[in-house]
PDB file of C-alpha atoms in Angstrom:
ATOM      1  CA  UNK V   1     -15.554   9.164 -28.859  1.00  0.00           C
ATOM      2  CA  UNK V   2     -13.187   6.263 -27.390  1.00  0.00           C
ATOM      3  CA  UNK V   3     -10.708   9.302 -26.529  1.00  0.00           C
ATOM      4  CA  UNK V   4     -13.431  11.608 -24.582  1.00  0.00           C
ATOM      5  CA  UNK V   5     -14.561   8.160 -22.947  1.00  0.00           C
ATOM      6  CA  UNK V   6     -10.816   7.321 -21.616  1.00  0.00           C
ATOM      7  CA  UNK V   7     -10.381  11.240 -20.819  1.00  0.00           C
ATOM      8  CA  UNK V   8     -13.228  11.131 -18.476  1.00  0.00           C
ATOM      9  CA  UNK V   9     -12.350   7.732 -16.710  1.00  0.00           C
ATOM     10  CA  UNK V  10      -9.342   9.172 -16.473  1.00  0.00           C
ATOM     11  CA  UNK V  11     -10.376  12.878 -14.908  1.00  0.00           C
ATOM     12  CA  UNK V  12     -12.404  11.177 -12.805  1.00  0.00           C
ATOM     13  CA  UNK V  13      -9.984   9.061 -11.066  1.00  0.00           C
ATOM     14  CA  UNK V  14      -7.990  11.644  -9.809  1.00  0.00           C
ATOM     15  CA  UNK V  15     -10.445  12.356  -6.775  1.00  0.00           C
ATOM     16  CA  UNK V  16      -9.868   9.005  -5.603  1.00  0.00           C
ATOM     17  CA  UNK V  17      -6.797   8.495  -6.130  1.00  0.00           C
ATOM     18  CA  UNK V  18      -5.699  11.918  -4.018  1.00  0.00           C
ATOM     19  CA  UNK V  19      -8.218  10.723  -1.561  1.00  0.00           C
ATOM     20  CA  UNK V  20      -6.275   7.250  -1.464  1.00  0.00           C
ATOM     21  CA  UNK V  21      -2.765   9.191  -1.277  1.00  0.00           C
ATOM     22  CA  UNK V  22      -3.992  11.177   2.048  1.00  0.00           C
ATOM     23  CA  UNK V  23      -5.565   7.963   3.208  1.00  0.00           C
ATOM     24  CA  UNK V  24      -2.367   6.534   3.129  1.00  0.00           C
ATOM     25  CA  UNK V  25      -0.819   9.633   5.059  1.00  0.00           C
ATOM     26  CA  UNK V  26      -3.335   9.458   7.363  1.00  0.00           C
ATOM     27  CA  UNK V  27      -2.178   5.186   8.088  1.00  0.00           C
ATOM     28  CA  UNK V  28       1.323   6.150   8.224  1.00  0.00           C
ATOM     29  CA  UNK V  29       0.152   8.451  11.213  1.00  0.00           C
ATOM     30  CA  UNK V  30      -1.937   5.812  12.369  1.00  0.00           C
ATOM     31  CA  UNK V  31       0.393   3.112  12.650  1.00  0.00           C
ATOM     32  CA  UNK V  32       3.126   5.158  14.319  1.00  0.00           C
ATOM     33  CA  UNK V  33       0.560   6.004  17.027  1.00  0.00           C
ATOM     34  CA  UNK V  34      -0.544   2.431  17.256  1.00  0.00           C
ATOM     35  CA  UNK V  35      -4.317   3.672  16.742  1.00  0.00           C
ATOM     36  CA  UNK V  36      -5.693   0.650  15.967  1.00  0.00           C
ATOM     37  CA  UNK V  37      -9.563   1.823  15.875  1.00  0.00           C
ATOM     38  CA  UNK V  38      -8.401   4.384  13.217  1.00  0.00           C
ATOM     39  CA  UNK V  39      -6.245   1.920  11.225  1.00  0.00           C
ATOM     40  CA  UNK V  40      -9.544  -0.330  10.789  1.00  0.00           C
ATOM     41  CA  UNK V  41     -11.466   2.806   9.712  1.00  0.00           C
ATOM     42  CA  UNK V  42      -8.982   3.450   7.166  1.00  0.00           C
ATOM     43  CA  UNK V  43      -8.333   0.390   6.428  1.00  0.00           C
ATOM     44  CA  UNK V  44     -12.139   0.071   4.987  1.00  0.00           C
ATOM     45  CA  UNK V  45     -12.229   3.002   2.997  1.00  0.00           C
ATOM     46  CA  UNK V  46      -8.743   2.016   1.495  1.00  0.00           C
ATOM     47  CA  UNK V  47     -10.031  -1.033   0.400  1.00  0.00           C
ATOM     48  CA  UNK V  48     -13.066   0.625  -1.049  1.00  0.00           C
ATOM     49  CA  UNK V  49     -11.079   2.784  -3.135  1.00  0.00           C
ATOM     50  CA  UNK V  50      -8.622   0.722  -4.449  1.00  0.00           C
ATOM     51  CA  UNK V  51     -11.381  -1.784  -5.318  1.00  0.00           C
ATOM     52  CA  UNK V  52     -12.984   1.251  -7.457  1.00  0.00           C
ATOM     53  CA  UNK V  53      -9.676   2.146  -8.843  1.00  0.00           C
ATOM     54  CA  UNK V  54      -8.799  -1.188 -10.131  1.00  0.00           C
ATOM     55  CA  UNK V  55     -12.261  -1.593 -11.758  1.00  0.00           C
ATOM     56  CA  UNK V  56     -11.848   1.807 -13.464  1.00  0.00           C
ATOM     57  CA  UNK V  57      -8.444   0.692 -14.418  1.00  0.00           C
ATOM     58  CA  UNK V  58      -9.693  -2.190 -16.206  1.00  0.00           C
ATOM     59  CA  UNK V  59     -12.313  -0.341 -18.021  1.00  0.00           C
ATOM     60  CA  UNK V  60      -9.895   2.395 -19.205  1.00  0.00           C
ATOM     61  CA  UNK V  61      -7.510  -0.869 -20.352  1.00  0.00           C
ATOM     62  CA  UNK V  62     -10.346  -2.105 -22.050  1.00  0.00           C
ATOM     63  CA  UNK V  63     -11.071   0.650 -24.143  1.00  0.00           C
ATOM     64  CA  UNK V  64      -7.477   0.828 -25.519  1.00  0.00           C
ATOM     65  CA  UNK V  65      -7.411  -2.924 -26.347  1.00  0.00           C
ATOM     66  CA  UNK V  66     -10.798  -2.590 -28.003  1.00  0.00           C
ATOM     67  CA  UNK V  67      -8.738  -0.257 -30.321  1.00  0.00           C
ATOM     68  CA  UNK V  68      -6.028  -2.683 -30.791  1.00  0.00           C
ATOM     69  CA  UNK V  69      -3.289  -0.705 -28.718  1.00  0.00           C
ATOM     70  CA  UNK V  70      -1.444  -1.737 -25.628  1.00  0.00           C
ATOM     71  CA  UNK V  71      -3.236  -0.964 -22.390  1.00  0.00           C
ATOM     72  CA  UNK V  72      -0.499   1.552 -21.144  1.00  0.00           C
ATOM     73  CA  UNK V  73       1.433   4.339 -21.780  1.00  0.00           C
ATOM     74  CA  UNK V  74       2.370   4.033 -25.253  1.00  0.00           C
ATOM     75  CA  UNK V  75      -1.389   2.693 -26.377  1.00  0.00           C
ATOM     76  CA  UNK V  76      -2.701   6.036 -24.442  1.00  0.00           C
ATOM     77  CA  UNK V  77       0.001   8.035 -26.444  1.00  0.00           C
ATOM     78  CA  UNK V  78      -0.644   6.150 -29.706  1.00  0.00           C
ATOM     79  CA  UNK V  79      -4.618   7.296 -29.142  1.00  0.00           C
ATOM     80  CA  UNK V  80      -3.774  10.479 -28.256  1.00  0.00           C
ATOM     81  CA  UNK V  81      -1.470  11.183 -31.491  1.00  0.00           C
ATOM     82  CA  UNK V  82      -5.141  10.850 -33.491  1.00  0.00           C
ATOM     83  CA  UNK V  83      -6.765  12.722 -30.993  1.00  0.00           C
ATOM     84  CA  UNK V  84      -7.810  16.433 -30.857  1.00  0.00           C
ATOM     85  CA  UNK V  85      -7.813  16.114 -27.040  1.00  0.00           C
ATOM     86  CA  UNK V  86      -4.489  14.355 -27.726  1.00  0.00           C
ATOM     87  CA  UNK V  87      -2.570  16.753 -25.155  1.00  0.00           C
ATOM     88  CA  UNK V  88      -5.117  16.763 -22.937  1.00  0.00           C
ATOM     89  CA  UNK V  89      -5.650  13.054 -22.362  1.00  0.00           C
ATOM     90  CA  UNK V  90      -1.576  12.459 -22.182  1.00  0.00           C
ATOM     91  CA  UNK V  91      -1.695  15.312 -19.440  1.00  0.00           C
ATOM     92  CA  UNK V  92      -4.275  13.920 -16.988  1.00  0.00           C
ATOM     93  CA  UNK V  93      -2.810   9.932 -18.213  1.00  0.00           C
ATOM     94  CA  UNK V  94       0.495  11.301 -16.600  1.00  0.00           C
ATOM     95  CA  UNK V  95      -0.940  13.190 -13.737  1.00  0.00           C
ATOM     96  CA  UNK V  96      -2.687  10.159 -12.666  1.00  0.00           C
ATOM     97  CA  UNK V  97      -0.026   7.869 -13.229  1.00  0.00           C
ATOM     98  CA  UNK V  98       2.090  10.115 -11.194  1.00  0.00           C
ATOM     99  CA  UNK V  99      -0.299  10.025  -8.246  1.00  0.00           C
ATOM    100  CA  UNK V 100      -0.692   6.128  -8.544  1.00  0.00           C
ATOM    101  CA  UNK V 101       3.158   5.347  -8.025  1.00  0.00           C
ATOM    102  CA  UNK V 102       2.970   8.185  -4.964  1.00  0.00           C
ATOM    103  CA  UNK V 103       0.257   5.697  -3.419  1.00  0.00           C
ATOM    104  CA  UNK V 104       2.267   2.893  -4.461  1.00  0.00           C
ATOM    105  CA  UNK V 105       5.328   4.586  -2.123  1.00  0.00           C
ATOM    106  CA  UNK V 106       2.964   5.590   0.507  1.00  0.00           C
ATOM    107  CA  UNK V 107       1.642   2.002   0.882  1.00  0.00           C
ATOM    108  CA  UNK V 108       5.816   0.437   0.486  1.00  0.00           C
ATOM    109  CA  UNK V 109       6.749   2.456   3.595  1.00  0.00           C
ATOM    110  CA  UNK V 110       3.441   1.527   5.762  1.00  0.00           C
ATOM    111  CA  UNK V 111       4.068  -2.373   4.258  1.00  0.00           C
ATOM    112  CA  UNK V 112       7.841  -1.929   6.217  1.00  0.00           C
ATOM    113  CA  UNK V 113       6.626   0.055   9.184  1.00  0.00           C
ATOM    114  CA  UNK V 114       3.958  -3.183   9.952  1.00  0.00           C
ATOM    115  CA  UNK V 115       6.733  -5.070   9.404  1.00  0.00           C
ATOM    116  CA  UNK V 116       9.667  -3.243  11.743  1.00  0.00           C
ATOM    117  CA  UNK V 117       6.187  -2.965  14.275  1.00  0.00           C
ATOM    118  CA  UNK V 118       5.166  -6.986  13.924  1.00  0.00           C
ATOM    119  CA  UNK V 119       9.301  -7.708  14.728  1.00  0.00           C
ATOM    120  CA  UNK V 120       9.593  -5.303  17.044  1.00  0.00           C
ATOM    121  CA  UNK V 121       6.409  -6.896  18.909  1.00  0.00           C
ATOM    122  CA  UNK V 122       7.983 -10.338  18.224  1.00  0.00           C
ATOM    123  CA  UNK V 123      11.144  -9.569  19.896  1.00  0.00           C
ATOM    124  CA  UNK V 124       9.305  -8.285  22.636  1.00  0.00           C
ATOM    125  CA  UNK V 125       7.293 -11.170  23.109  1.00  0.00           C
ATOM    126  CA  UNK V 126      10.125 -13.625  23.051  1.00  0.00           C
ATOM    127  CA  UNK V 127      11.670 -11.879  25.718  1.00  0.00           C
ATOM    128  CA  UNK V 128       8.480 -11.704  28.001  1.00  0.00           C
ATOM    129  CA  UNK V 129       8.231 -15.592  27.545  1.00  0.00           C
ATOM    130  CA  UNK V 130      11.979 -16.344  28.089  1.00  0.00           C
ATOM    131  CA  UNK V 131      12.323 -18.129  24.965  1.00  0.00           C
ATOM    132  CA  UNK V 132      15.684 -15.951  23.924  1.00  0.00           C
ATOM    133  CA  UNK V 133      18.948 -18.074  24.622  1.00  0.00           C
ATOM    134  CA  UNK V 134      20.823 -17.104  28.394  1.00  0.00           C
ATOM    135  CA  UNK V 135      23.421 -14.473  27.050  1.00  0.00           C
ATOM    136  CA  UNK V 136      24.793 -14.474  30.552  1.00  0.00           C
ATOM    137  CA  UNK V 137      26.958 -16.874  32.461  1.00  0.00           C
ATOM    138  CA  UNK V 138      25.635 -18.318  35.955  1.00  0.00           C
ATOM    139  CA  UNK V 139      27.532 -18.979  39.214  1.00  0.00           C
ATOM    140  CA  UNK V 140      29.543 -21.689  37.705  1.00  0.00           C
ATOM    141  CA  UNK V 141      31.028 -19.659  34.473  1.00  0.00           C
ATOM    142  CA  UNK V 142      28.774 -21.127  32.051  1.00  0.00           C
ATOM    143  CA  UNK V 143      25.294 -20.789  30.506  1.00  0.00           C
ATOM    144  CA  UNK V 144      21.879 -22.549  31.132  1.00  0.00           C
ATOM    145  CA  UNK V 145      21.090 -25.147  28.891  1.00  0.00           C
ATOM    146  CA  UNK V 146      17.678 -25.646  28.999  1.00  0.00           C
ATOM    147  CA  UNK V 147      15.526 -22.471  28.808  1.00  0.00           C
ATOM    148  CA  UNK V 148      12.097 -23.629  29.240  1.00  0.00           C
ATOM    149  CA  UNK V 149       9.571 -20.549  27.602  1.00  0.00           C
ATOM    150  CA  UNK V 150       7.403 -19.368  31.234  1.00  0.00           C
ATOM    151  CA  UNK V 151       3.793 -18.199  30.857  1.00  0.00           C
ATOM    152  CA  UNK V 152       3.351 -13.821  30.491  1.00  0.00           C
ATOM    153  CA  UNK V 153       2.218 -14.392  34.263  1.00  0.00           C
ATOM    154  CA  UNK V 154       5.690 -15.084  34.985  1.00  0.00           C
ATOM    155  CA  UNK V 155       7.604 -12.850  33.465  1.00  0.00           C
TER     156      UNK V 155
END
């Protein structure tokens, strides 16, 4: 019964979690192109579906403590070794856990793209404002010591 139960939590996951993997494409795309309106759209329906796919995650957890195994891999493999659907359930378990760590990569490389972006935009800014040290020398050989930052309407 437990076994059927955790096979079906699990089968039923995979939808999402492909849906979360192109999703996550889909940002990647985004964020290159600097599309912001289609970064907050995604943005909400990424959020909806990894708020679903934790709360499944806890149930399917649940079930395997509630039968006194570990809530991972080797408590899915220990249920599945008493299980007709044994095979089955390891299958999908692994299929799912596959797809899982190729949303956790997908999300990584968007996590350093916003972060290359927000320094890149930093950098940019800093210039704009004149708040990077002189690197050149003025009429007398040497550099400016005091580099007051000058409003964007300046630069």
């Amino acid at each position: 019964m437990h076994d059927t139960n955790l096979l079906q939590l699990i089968t039923d996951d995979m939808a999402p979690a492909q849906h979360l993997l192109e999703l996550l494409h889909a940002e990647s795309l985004a964020l290159h192109g600097r599309d912001l309106f289609l970064l907050e759209d995604i943005l909400a329906q990424k959020q909806a579906l990894v708020i679903m796919l934790e709360q499944r995650g806890r149930k399917r957890s649940q079930i395997l403590v509630s039968l006194n195994l570990k809530p991972d891999r080797e408590g899915l493999a220990e249920l599945a070794r008493n299980s007709s659907i044994g095979e089955e359930l390891l299958t999908q378990g692994d299929a799912l856990s596959a797809l899982m760590s190729e949303c956790r990569a997908a999300n990584e490389h968007n996590g350093l793209s916003i972060k290359l972006q927000q320094v890149t935009t930093a950098n940019q800014m800093r210039i704009l404002t004149g708040g990077e040290a002189p690197t050149l020398y003025d009429n007398r050989g040497s550099t400016s010591r005091f580099t007051k930052p000058r409003p964007l309407s300046q630069a």
